mmCIF file with all atom_site columns, C-alpha atoms in Angstrom:
data_model
loop_
_atom_site.group_PDB
_atom_site.id
_atom_site.type_symbol
_atom_site.label_atom_id
_atom_site.label_alt_id
_atom_site.label_comp_id
_atom_site.label_asym_id
_atom_site.label_entity_id
_atom_site.label_seq_id
_atom_site.pdbx_PDB_ins_code
_atom_site.Cartn_x
_atom_site.Cartn_y
_atom_site.Cartn_z
_atom_site.occupancy
_atom_site.B_iso_or_equiv
_atom_site.pdbx_formal_charge
_atom_site.auth_seq_id
_atom_site.auth_comp_id
_atom_site.auth_asym_id
_atom_site.auth_atom_id
_atom_site.pdbx_PDB_model_num
ATOM 1   C CA . MET D 1 1   ? 28.315 -31.655 31.420 1.00 75.00 ? 1   MET D CA 1
ATOM 2   C CA . GLY D 1 2   ? 26.047 -33.739 33.211 1.00 77.00 ? 2   GLY D CA 1
ATOM 3   C CA . LEU D 1 3   ? 28.420 -33.853 35.908 1.00 77.00 ? 3   LEU D CA 1
ATOM 4   C CA . GLY D 1 4   ? 28.811 -30.138 36.182 1.00 77.00 ? 4   GLY D CA 1
ATOM 5   C CA . PHE D 1 5   ? 24.980 -29.773 36.277 1.00 83.00 ? 5   PHE D CA 1
ATOM 6   C CA . VAL D 1 6   ? 24.612 -31.776 39.214 1.00 85.00 ? 6   VAL D CA 1
ATOM 7   C CA . PRO D 1 7   ? 26.393 -29.547 41.732 1.00 82.00 ? 7   PRO D CA 1
ATOM 8   C CA . LEU D 1 8   ? 25.179 -26.429 39.945 1.00 82.00 ? 8   LEU D CA 1
ATOM 9   C CA . GLY D 1 9   ? 21.619 -27.493 40.323 1.00 87.00 ? 9   GLY D CA 1
ATOM 10  C CA . ALA D 1 10  ? 22.252 -28.694 44.042 1.00 87.00 ? 10  ALA D CA 1
ATOM 11  C CA . ALA D 1 11  ? 23.732 -24.994 44.545 1.00 84.00 ? 11  ALA D CA 1
ATOM 12  C CA . PHE D 1 12  ? 20.636 -23.319 43.383 1.00 86.00 ? 12  PHE D CA 1
ATOM 13  C CA . GLY D 1 13  ? 18.772 -25.722 45.573 1.00 88.00 ? 13  GLY D CA 1
ATOM 14  C CA . VAL D 1 14  ? 20.551 -24.520 48.688 1.00 86.00 ? 14  VAL D CA 1
ATOM 15  C CA . LEU D 1 15  ? 20.074 -21.062 47.716 1.00 85.00 ? 15  LEU D CA 1
ATOM 16  C CA . VAL D 1 16  ? 16.268 -22.130 47.809 1.00 87.00 ? 16  VAL D CA 1
ATOM 17  C CA . ALA D 1 17  ? 16.415 -23.703 51.293 1.00 85.00 ? 17  ALA D CA 1
ATOM 18  C CA . HIS D 1 18  ? 18.329 -20.803 52.485 1.00 83.00 ? 18  HIS D CA 1
ATOM 19  C CA . SER D 1 19  ? 15.785 -18.177 51.294 1.00 83.00 ? 19  SER D CA 1
ATOM 20  C CA . GLY D 1 20  ? 13.154 -19.479 53.188 1.00 82.00 ? 20  GLY D CA 1
ATOM 21  C CA . VAL D 1 21  ? 11.319 -20.665 50.104 1.00 83.00 ? 21  VAL D CA 1
ATOM 22  C CA . ASP D 1 22  ? 9.746  -24.327 50.157 1.00 86.00 ? 22  ASP D CA 1
ATOM 23  C CA . TRP D 1 23  ? 11.845 -27.096 48.836 1.00 87.00 ? 23  TRP D CA 1
ATOM 24  C CA . TRP D 1 24  ? 9.443  -28.318 45.976 1.00 90.00 ? 24  TRP D CA 1
ATOM 25  C CA . TRP D 1 25  ? 10.009 -24.758 44.435 1.00 89.00 ? 25  TRP D CA 1
ATOM 26  C CA . ALA D 1 26  ? 13.358 -25.817 43.164 1.00 90.00 ? 26  ALA D CA 1
ATOM 27  C CA . SER D 1 27  ? 11.975 -29.206 41.792 1.00 91.00 ? 27  SER D CA 1
ATOM 28  C CA . LEU D 1 28  ? 8.901  -26.981 40.134 1.00 90.00 ? 28  LEU D CA 1
ATOM 29  C CA . SER D 1 29  ? 11.357 -24.042 38.747 1.00 90.00 ? 29  SER D CA 1
ATOM 30  C CA . SER D 1 30  ? 13.606 -26.854 37.306 1.00 90.00 ? 30  SER D CA 1
ATOM 31  C CA . ALA D 1 31  ? 10.979 -28.474 35.530 1.00 90.00 ? 31  ALA D CA 1
ATOM 32  C CA . LEU D 1 32  ? 8.804  -25.754 34.124 1.00 90.00 ? 32  LEU D CA 1
ATOM 33  C CA . ILE D 1 33  ? 11.243 -22.589 33.892 1.00 88.00 ? 33  ILE D CA 1
ATOM 34  C CA . TYR D 1 34  ? 14.280 -24.473 33.425 1.00 89.00 ? 34  TYR D CA 1
ATOM 35  C CA . ALA D 1 35  ? 16.659 -21.233 33.128 1.00 84.00 ? 35  ALA D CA 1
ATOM 36  C CA . GLY D 1 36  ? 19.525 -21.485 35.281 1.00 78.00 ? 36  GLY D CA 1
ATOM 37  C CA . SER D 1 37  ? 20.479 -17.901 35.092 1.00 78.00 ? 37  SER D CA 1
ATOM 38  C CA . PHE D 1 38  ? 17.076 -16.544 35.524 1.00 83.00 ? 38  PHE D CA 1
ATOM 39  C CA . GLU D 1 39  ? 16.059 -19.078 38.134 1.00 86.00 ? 39  GLU D CA 1
ATOM 40  C CA . PHE D 1 40  ? 18.897 -17.911 40.448 1.00 81.00 ? 40  PHE D CA 1
ATOM 41  C CA . LEU D 1 41  ? 17.611 -14.241 39.911 1.00 79.00 ? 41  LEU D CA 1
ATOM 42  C CA . LEU D 1 42  ? 14.071 -15.346 40.453 1.00 84.00 ? 42  LEU D CA 1
ATOM 43  C CA . ILE D 1 43  ? 14.933 -16.438 44.234 1.00 83.00 ? 43  ILE D CA 1
ATOM 44  C CA . GLY D 1 44  ? 15.480 -12.922 45.220 1.00 80.00 ? 44  GLY D CA 1
ATOM 45  C CA . MET D 1 45  ? 12.528 -11.882 42.982 1.00 82.00 ? 45  MET D CA 1
ATOM 46  C CA . VAL D 1 46  ? 10.214 -14.335 44.977 1.00 82.00 ? 46  VAL D CA 1
ATOM 47  C CA . THR D 1 47  ? 11.450 -13.683 48.513 1.00 81.00 ? 47  THR D CA 1
ATOM 48  C CA . ALA D 1 48  ? 11.319 -9.736  47.708 1.00 81.00 ? 48  ALA D CA 1
ATOM 49  C CA . ALA D 1 49  ? 7.438  -9.941  46.471 1.00 82.00 ? 49  ALA D CA 1
ATOM 50  C CA . VAL D 1 50  ? 8.507  -7.955  43.231 1.00 79.00 ? 50  VAL D CA 1
ATOM 51  C CA . PRO D 1 51  ? 5.798  -7.265  40.755 1.00 84.00 ? 51  PRO D CA 1
ATOM 52  C CA . LEU D 1 52  ? 5.017  -9.904  38.282 1.00 85.00 ? 52  LEU D CA 1
ATOM 53  C CA . ALA D 1 53  ? 5.610  -7.514  35.274 1.00 83.00 ? 53  ALA D CA 1
ATOM 54  C CA . SER D 1 54  ? 9.143  -6.513  36.778 1.00 80.00 ? 54  SER D CA 1
ATOM 55  C CA . VAL D 1 55  ? 9.535  -10.235 36.823 1.00 83.00 ? 55  VAL D CA 1
ATOM 56  C CA . ALA D 1 56  ? 8.415  -10.711 33.004 1.00 85.00 ? 56  ALA D CA 1
ATOM 57  C CA . VAL D 1 57  ? 10.948 -8.226  31.902 1.00 80.00 ? 57  VAL D CA 1
ATOM 58  C CA . SER D 1 58  ? 13.685 -9.530  33.767 1.00 78.00 ? 58  SER D CA 1
ATOM 59  C CA . ALA D 1 59  ? 13.157 -13.050 32.137 1.00 83.00 ? 59  ALA D CA 1
ATOM 60  C CA . LEU D 1 60  ? 13.092 -11.445 28.781 1.00 81.00 ? 60  LEU D CA 1
ATOM 61  C CA . LEU D 1 61  ? 16.408 -9.506  29.195 1.00 73.00 ? 61  LEU D CA 1
ATOM 62  C CA . VAL D 1 62  ? 17.876 -12.173 30.758 1.00 76.00 ? 62  VAL D CA 1
ATOM 63  C CA . ASN D 1 63  ? 16.851 -15.023 28.173 1.00 80.00 ? 63  ASN D CA 1
ATOM 64  C CA . VAL D 1 64  ? 16.715 -12.828 24.863 1.00 78.00 ? 64  VAL D CA 1
ATOM 65  C CA . ARG D 1 65  ? 19.864 -14.493 24.197 1.00 77.00 ? 65  ARG D CA 1
ATOM 66  C CA . HIS D 1 66  ? 18.127 -17.817 23.267 1.00 82.00 ? 66  HIS D CA 1
ATOM 67  C CA . VAL D 1 67  ? 16.735 -15.926 20.318 1.00 82.00 ? 67  VAL D CA 1
ATOM 68  C CA . PHE D 1 68  ? 20.389 -15.378 18.985 1.00 79.00 ? 68  PHE D CA 1
ATOM 69  C CA . TYR D 1 69  ? 20.867 -19.282 20.075 1.00 83.00 ? 69  TYR D CA 1
ATOM 70  C CA . ALA D 1 70  ? 18.256 -20.480 17.221 1.00 81.00 ? 70  ALA D CA 1
ATOM 71  C CA . LEU D 1 71  ? 19.769 -19.047 14.679 1.00 80.00 ? 71  LEU D CA 1
ATOM 72  C CA . SER D 1 72  ? 22.187 -21.748 14.262 1.00 83.00 ? 72  SER D CA 1
ATOM 73  C CA . PHE D 1 73  ? 20.687 -24.317 16.846 1.00 89.00 ? 73  PHE D CA 1
ATOM 74  C CA . PRO D 1 74  ? 20.280 -27.644 14.675 1.00 88.00 ? 74  PRO D CA 1
ATOM 75  C CA . LEU D 1 75  ? 16.578 -27.659 15.378 1.00 89.00 ? 75  LEU D CA 1
ATOM 76  C CA . ASP D 1 76  ? 16.080 -29.118 11.794 1.00 88.00 ? 76  ASP D CA 1
ATOM 77  C CA . ARG D 1 77  ? 17.372 -32.579 12.665 1.00 91.00 ? 77  ARG D CA 1
ATOM 78  C CA . VAL D 1 78  ? 14.602 -33.274 15.521 1.00 91.00 ? 78  VAL D CA 1
ATOM 79  C CA . LYS D 1 79  ? 11.771 -34.622 14.371 1.00 91.00 ? 79  LYS D CA 1
ATOM 80  C CA . GLY D 1 80  ? 7.993  -34.107 15.102 1.00 90.00 ? 80  GLY D CA 1
ATOM 81  C CA . PRO D 1 81  ? 6.076  -31.182 16.744 1.00 92.00 ? 81  PRO D CA 1
ATOM 82  C CA . LEU D 1 82  ? 6.535  -32.430 20.170 1.00 94.00 ? 82  LEU D CA 1
ATOM 83  C CA . GLY D 1 83  ? 10.127 -33.102 19.638 1.00 93.00 ? 83  GLY D CA 1
ATOM 84  C CA . LYS D 1 84  ? 10.758 -29.671 18.370 1.00 93.00 ? 84  LYS D CA 1
ATOM 85  C CA . ALA D 1 85  ? 8.465  -28.153 20.982 1.00 94.00 ? 85  ALA D CA 1
ATOM 86  C CA . TYR D 1 86  ? 10.606 -29.980 23.777 1.00 94.00 ? 86  TYR D CA 1
ATOM 87  C CA . SER D 1 87  ? 13.981 -29.369 21.997 1.00 92.00 ? 87  SER D CA 1
ATOM 88  C CA . THR D 1 88  ? 13.058 -25.621 21.696 1.00 91.00 ? 88  THR D CA 1
ATOM 89  C CA . PHE D 1 89  ? 11.663 -25.230 25.641 1.00 92.00 ? 89  PHE D CA 1
ATOM 90  C CA . ALA D 1 90  ? 14.942 -27.102 26.522 1.00 90.00 ? 90  ALA D CA 1
ATOM 91  C CA . LEU D 1 91  ? 17.332 -24.949 24.398 1.00 89.00 ? 91  LEU D CA 1
ATOM 92  C CA . CYS D 1 92  ? 19.894 -23.704 27.351 1.00 87.00 ? 92  CYS D CA 1
ATOM 93  C CA . ASP D 1 93  ? 23.543 -22.576 27.124 1.00 83.00 ? 93  ASP D CA 1
ATOM 94  C CA . GLU D 1 94  ? 25.049 -25.554 27.366 1.00 84.00 ? 94  GLU D CA 1
ATOM 95  C CA . ALA D 1 95  ? 22.941 -27.896 25.195 1.00 88.00 ? 95  ALA D CA 1
ATOM 96  C CA . TYR D 1 96  ? 23.669 -24.893 22.551 1.00 88.00 ? 96  TYR D CA 1
ATOM 97  C CA . ALA D 1 97  ? 27.426 -25.319 23.113 1.00 83.00 ? 97  ALA D CA 1
ATOM 98  C CA . LEU D 1 98  ? 27.529 -28.912 23.226 1.00 86.00 ? 98  LEU D CA 1
ATOM 99  C CA . THR D 1 99  ? 25.183 -29.102 19.596 1.00 87.00 ? 99  THR D CA 1
ATOM 100 C CA . ALA D 1 100 ? 27.439 -26.115 17.925 1.00 78.00 ? 100 ALA D CA 1
ATOM 101 C CA . GLY D 1 101 ? 30.804 -27.572 17.930 1.00 74.00 ? 101 GLY D CA 1
ATOM 102 C CA . GLN D 1 102 ? 32.618 -29.646 15.270 1.00 75.00 ? 102 GLN D CA 1
ATOM 103 C CA . GLN D 1 103 ? 32.134 -32.872 16.691 1.00 78.00 ? 103 GLN D CA 1
ATOM 104 C CA . ALA D 1 104 ? 28.021 -32.396 16.602 1.00 82.00 ? 104 ALA D CA 1
ATOM 105 C CA . ARG D 1 105 ? 27.630 -31.792 13.235 1.00 84.00 ? 105 ARG D CA 1
ATOM 106 C CA . THR D 1 106 ? 26.709 -35.306 12.813 1.00 86.00 ? 106 THR D CA 1
ATOM 107 C CA . TRP D 1 107 ? 24.475 -36.043 15.360 1.00 90.00 ? 107 TRP D CA 1
ATOM 108 C CA . SER D 1 108 ? 21.061 -37.100 14.764 1.00 90.00 ? 108 SER D CA 1
ATOM 109 C CA . GLY D 1 109 ? 17.886 -35.104 16.193 1.00 88.00 ? 109 GLY D CA 1
ATOM 110 C CA . ARG D 1 110 ? 17.300 -38.179 18.792 1.00 92.00 ? 110 ARG D CA 1
ATOM 111 C CA . ARG D 1 111 ? 20.849 -37.598 20.460 1.00 93.00 ? 111 ARG D CA 1
ATOM 112 C CA . ILE D 1 112 ? 19.974 -33.751 20.401 1.00 92.00 ? 112 ILE D CA 1
ATOM 113 C CA . LEU D 1 113 ? 16.544 -34.713 22.286 1.00 93.00 ? 113 LEU D CA 1
ATOM 114 C CA . TRP D 1 114 ? 18.096 -37.245 24.715 1.00 94.00 ? 114 TRP D CA 1
ATOM 115 C CA . LEU D 1 115 ? 20.975 -34.633 25.348 1.00 93.00 ? 115 LEU D CA 1
ATOM 116 C CA . GLN D 1 116 ? 18.519 -31.972 26.336 1.00 93.00 ? 116 GLN D CA 1
ATOM 117 C CA . LEU D 1 117 ? 16.451 -34.329 28.500 1.00 94.00 ? 117 LEU D CA 1
ATOM 118 C CA . PHE D 1 118 ? 19.294 -35.846 30.493 1.00 94.00 ? 118 PHE D CA 1
ATOM 119 C CA . MET D 1 119 ? 20.769 -32.146 30.911 1.00 92.00 ? 119 MET D CA 1
ATOM 120 C CA . GLN D 1 120 ? 17.434 -31.243 32.374 1.00 93.00 ? 120 GLN D CA 1
ATOM 121 C CA . LEU D 1 121 ? 17.107 -34.266 34.480 1.00 93.00 ? 121 LEU D CA 1
ATOM 122 C CA . TYR D 1 122 ? 20.503 -33.476 36.059 1.00 92.00 ? 122 TYR D CA 1
ATOM 123 C CA . TRP D 1 123 ? 19.605 -29.829 36.981 1.00 92.00 ? 123 TRP D CA 1
ATOM 124 C CA . ALA D 1 124 ? 16.501 -30.922 38.456 1.00 92.00 ? 124 ALA D CA 1
ATOM 125 C CA . GLY D 1 125 ? 17.881 -33.777 40.529 1.00 92.00 ? 125 GLY D CA 1
ATOM 126 C CA . GLY D 1 126 ? 20.899 -31.719 41.465 1.00 90.00 ? 126 GLY D CA 1
ATOM 127 C CA . ALA D 1 127 ? 18.339 -28.730 42.560 1.00 91.00 ? 127 ALA D CA 1
ATOM 128 C CA . THR D 1 128 ? 15.842 -30.894 44.583 1.00 93.00 ? 128 THR D CA 1
ATOM 129 C CA . ALA D 1 129 ? 18.868 -32.550 46.282 1.00 91.00 ? 129 ALA D CA 1
ATOM 130 C CA . GLY D 1 130 ? 20.225 -29.340 47.422 1.00 89.00 ? 130 GLY D CA 1
ATOM 131 C CA . ALA D 1 131 ? 16.879 -28.199 48.465 1.00 89.00 ? 131 ALA D CA 1
ATOM 132 C CA . LEU D 1 132 ? 16.212 -31.022 50.493 1.00 89.00 ? 132 LEU D CA 1
ATOM 133 C CA . LEU D 1 133 ? 19.696 -30.917 51.917 1.00 86.00 ? 133 LEU D CA 1
ATOM 134 C CA . GLY D 1 134 ? 20.215 -27.550 52.019 1.00 76.00 ? 134 GLY D CA 1
ATOM 135 C CA . SER D 1 135 ? 19.410 -27.029 55.848 1.00 68.00 ? 135 SER D CA 1
ATOM 136 C CA . LEU D 1 136 ? 22.799 -29.141 56.435 1.00 71.00 ? 136 LEU D CA 1
ATOM 137 C CA . VAL D 1 137 ? 24.993 -26.272 54.713 1.00 66.00 ? 137 VAL D CA 1
ATOM 138 C CA . PRO D 1 138 ? 25.846 -23.466 56.874 1.00 62.00 ? 138 PRO D CA 1
ATOM 139 C CA . ASP D 1 139 ? 24.663 -19.922 55.903 1.00 62.00 ? 139 ASP D CA 1
ATOM 140 C CA . GLY D 1 140 ? 27.924 -18.704 55.657 1.00 61.00 ? 140 GLY D CA 1
ATOM 141 C CA . VAL D 1 141 ? 28.842 -20.409 52.659 1.00 61.00 ? 141 VAL D CA 1
ATOM 142 C CA . LYS D 1 142 ? 30.138 -18.010 50.186 1.00 66.00 ? 142 LYS D CA 1
ATOM 143 C CA . GLY D 1 143 ? 30.159 -18.697 46.163 1.00 63.00 ? 143 GLY D CA 1
ATOM 144 C CA . LEU D 1 144 ? 27.263 -20.517 45.461 1.00 60.00 ? 144 LEU D CA 1
ATOM 145 C CA . ASP D 1 145 ? 25.695 -17.971 43.486 1.00 60.00 ? 145 ASP D CA 1
ATOM 146 C CA . PHE D 1 146 ? 28.785 -17.783 41.324 1.00 69.00 ? 146 PHE D CA 1
ATOM 147 C CA . ALA D 1 147 ? 28.601 -21.302 40.302 1.00 64.00 ? 147 ALA D CA 1
ATOM 148 C CA . LEU D 1 148 ? 26.931 -20.564 37.304 1.00 62.00 ? 148 LEU D CA 1
ATOM 149 C CA . THR D 1 149 ? 28.880 -17.755 36.133 1.00 69.00 ? 149 THR D CA 1
ATOM 150 C CA . ALA D 1 150 ? 31.862 -20.266 36.633 1.00 71.00 ? 150 ALA D CA 1
ATOM 151 C CA . LEU D 1 151 ? 30.297 -22.872 34.363 1.00 66.00 ? 151 LEU D CA 1
ATOM 152 C CA . PHE D 1 152 ? 29.794 -20.265 31.329 1.00 68.00 ? 152 PHE D CA 1
ATOM 153 C CA . THR D 1 153 ? 33.580 -19.462 32.013 1.00 75.00 ? 153 THR D CA 1
ATOM 154 C CA . VAL D 1 154 ? 34.698 -22.991 31.225 1.00 71.00 ? 154 VAL D CA 1
ATOM 155 C CA . LEU D 1 155 ? 32.170 -23.251 28.085 1.00 67.00 ? 155 LEU D CA 1
ATOM 156 C CA . ALA D 1 156 ? 33.618 -20.085 26.781 1.00 73.00 ? 156 ALA D CA 1
ATOM 157 C CA . LEU D 1 157 ? 37.394 -21.191 27.767 1.00 75.00 ? 157 LEU D CA 1
ATOM 158 C CA . GLU D 1 158 ? 36.523 -24.430 25.752 1.00 70.00 ? 158 GLU D CA 1
ATOM 159 C CA . ALA D 1 159 ? 35.284 -22.742 22.633 1.00 69.00 ? 159 ALA D CA 1
ATOM 160 C CA . VAL D 1 160 ? 37.974 -20.564 22.279 1.00 72.00 ? 160 VAL D CA 1
ATOM 161 C CA . ARG D 1 161 ? 40.243 -23.784 22.367 1.00 72.00 ? 161 ARG D CA 1
ATOM 162 C CA . GLU D 1 162 ? 38.460 -25.604 20.105 1.00 67.00 ? 162 GLU D CA 1
ATOM 163 C CA . ARG D 1 163 ? 38.932 -22.860 17.322 1.00 67.00 ? 163 ARG D CA 1
ATOM 164 C CA . ARG D 1 164 ? 41.978 -21.633 18.264 1.00 66.00 ? 164 ARG D CA 1
ATOM 165 C CA . GLU D 1 165 ? 42.615 -20.373 14.791 1.00 67.00 ? 165 GLU D CA 1
ATOM 166 C CA . ASP D 1 166 ? 39.489 -18.264 14.972 1.00 69.00 ? 166 ASP D CA 1
ATOM 167 C CA . LEU D 1 167 ? 41.065 -15.064 17.065 1.00 65.00 ? 167 LEU D CA 1
ATOM 168 C CA . PRO D 1 168 ? 39.027 -12.182 15.977 1.00 79.00 ? 168 PRO D CA 1
ATOM 169 C CA . THR D 1 169 ? 35.465 -14.100 17.194 1.00 79.00 ? 169 THR D CA 1
ATOM 170 C CA . PRO D 1 170 ? 36.436 -13.950 20.850 1.00 81.00 ? 170 PRO D CA 1
ATOM 171 C CA . VAL D 1 171 ? 38.334 -10.476 20.973 1.00 85.00 ? 171 VAL D CA 1
ATOM 172 C CA . LEU D 1 172 ? 34.973 -9.161  19.001 1.00 85.00 ? 172 LEU D CA 1
ATOM 173 C CA . ALA D 1 173 ? 32.884 -10.698 21.821 1.00 84.00 ? 173 ALA D CA 1
ATOM 174 C CA . LEU D 1 174 ? 35.030 -9.232  24.466 1.00 86.00 ? 174 LEU D CA 1
ATOM 175 C CA . LEU D 1 175 ? 34.803 -5.646  22.632 1.00 89.00 ? 175 LEU D CA 1
ATOM 176 C CA . SER D 1 176 ? 31.111 -6.078  22.621 1.00 88.00 ? 176 SER D CA 1
ATOM 177 C CA . ALA D 1 177 ? 30.730 -6.859  26.141 1.00 87.00 ? 177 ALA D CA 1
ATOM 178 C CA . LEU D 1 178 ? 33.164 -3.789  27.304 1.00 91.00 ? 178 LEU D CA 1
ATOM 179 C CA . ALA D 1 179 ? 31.279 -1.488  24.747 1.00 90.00 ? 179 ALA D CA 1
ATOM 180 C CA . ALA D 1 180 ? 27.764 -2.738  26.199 1.00 88.00 ? 180 ALA D CA 1
ATOM 181 C CA . ARG D 1 181 ? 29.340 -1.985  29.683 1.00 87.00 ? 181 ARG D CA 1
ATOM 182 C CA . LEU D 1 182 ? 30.363 1.686   28.816 1.00 90.00 ? 182 LEU D CA 1
ATOM 183 C CA . LEU D 1 183 ? 27.410 2.625   26.711 1.00 86.00 ? 183 LEU D CA 1
ATOM 184 C CA . PHE D 1 184 ? 24.227 0.859   28.091 1.00 83.00 ? 184 PHE D CA 1
ATOM 185 C CA . PRO D 1 185 ? 24.936 -0.411  31.876 1.00 82.00 ? 185 PRO D CA 1
ATOM 186 C CA . GLY D 1 186 ? 21.273 -1.009  32.387 1.00 75.00 ? 186 GLY D CA 1
ATOM 187 C CA . SER D 1 187 ? 20.710 -3.532  29.437 1.00 71.00 ? 187 SER D CA 1
ATOM 188 C CA . LEU D 1 188 ? 24.142 -5.027  29.337 1.00 74.00 ? 188 LEU D CA 1
ATOM 189 C CA . LEU D 1 189 ? 23.233 -8.666  28.374 1.00 69.00 ? 189 LEU D CA 1
ATOM 190 C CA . LEU D 1 190 ? 20.725 -7.556  25.287 1.00 71.00 ? 190 LEU D CA 1
ATOM 191 C CA . ALA D 1 191 ? 23.249 -4.698  24.168 1.00 81.00 ? 191 ALA D CA 1
ATOM 192 C CA . ALA D 1 192 ? 26.262 -7.055  24.164 1.00 82.00 ? 192 ALA D CA 1
ATOM 193 C CA . PHE D 1 193 ? 24.555 -9.815  22.035 1.00 76.00 ? 193 PHE D CA 1
ATOM 194 C CA . GLY D 1 194 ? 23.415 -7.051  19.459 1.00 81.00 ? 194 GLY D CA 1
ATOM 195 C CA . LEU D 1 195 ? 26.592 -5.593  19.200 1.00 85.00 ? 195 LEU D CA 1
ATOM 196 C CA . PHE D 1 196 ? 28.207 -8.983  18.541 1.00 84.00 ? 196 PHE D CA 1
ATOM 197 C CA . THR D 1 197 ? 25.941 -10.110 16.523 1.00 81.00 ? 197 THR D CA 1
ATOM 198 C CA . ALA D 1 198 ? 25.955 -6.897  14.369 1.00 85.00 ? 198 ALA D CA 1
ATOM 199 C CA . GLY D 1 199 ? 29.774 -7.334  14.512 1.00 85.00 ? 199 GLY D CA 1
ATOM 200 C CA . LEU D 1 200 ? 29.168 -10.752 13.049 1.00 81.00 ? 200 LEU D CA 1
ATOM 201 C CA . LEU D 1 201 ? 27.448 -9.620  10.307 1.00 83.00 ? 201 LEU D CA 1
ATOM 202 C CA . VAL D 1 202 ? 29.310 -6.863  8.842  1.00 85.00 ? 202 VAL D CA 1
ATOM 203 C CA . ARG D 1 203 ? 32.621 -9.480  9.550  1.00 82.00 ? 203 ARG D CA 1
ATOM 204 C CA . ARG D 1 204 ? 30.776 -11.806 7.574  1.00 78.00 ? 204 ARG D CA 1
ATOM 205 C CA . LEU D 1 205 ? 30.158 -9.051  4.791  1.00 82.00 ? 205 LEU D CA 1
ATOM 206 C CA . THR D 1 206 ? 33.719 -7.715  4.621  1.00 81.00 ? 206 THR D CA 1
ATOM 207 C CA . VAL D 1 207 ? 35.492 -11.497 4.534  1.00 74.00 ? 207 VAL D CA 1
ATOM 208 C CA . GLY D 1 208 ? 33.119 -13.132 2.164  1.00 61.00 ? 208 GLY D CA 1
ATOM 209 C CA . LYS D 1 209 ? 30.610 -16.282 2.473  1.00 53.00 ? 209 LYS D CA 1
ATOM 210 C CA . ASP D 1 210 ? 33.637 -18.639 3.302  1.00 51.00 ? 210 ASP D CA 1
ATOM 211 C CA . PRO D 1 211 ? 32.253 -20.734 6.595  1.00 46.00 ? 211 PRO D CA 1
ATOM 212 C CA . SER D 1 212 ? 35.909 -20.647 7.676  1.00 46.00 ? 212 SER D CA 1
ATOM 213 C CA . HIS D 1 213 ? 35.827 -17.245 7.934  1.00 45.00 ? 213 HIS D CA 1
ATOM 214 C CA . ALA D 1 214 ? 32.296 -16.104 9.393  1.00 45.00 ? 214 ALA D CA 1
#
């Protein structure tokens, strides 16, 4: 995952450099915001001088999915208020994907914290390098803004492969996304997560409390 974060962060750094923003914005964003998809979006909002209220609403809509992650993220294993605070701040999609799998159920809180810290360092290092060297990349290069979507696609495919016997869950996720796209195109992400969560709750109630079917 770290090896994937370096080129992904570099792609973000290159976009920062090409947008005309000072290179250190990439490092500052990686340290204080650390929200990959929103950071990509924020570049255009900063250069367009979007009002702060619009930025705040966009940040809420893009990152509201973390509320759902918190329902099953193993924060209880992390010790101490500082550790819990940083683990909450550093809860990204990739960290959740790694800690939600079967193999991570025996991981200690210390291991979870180190995993999150190194992931942020990989991201920040890649972003800083990309911003510093971004001027060497031609403006005509396409696909840098798709790097994050590609990583999410790989994570989703790996999750499906790990739990091949649980076919209803990815089908439910796909149906939720399609329904949100048709019914709530202006709030697709929030609506899709809401529908998916509601579907999981209904499924939980109908099939019983057996974890293998939840």
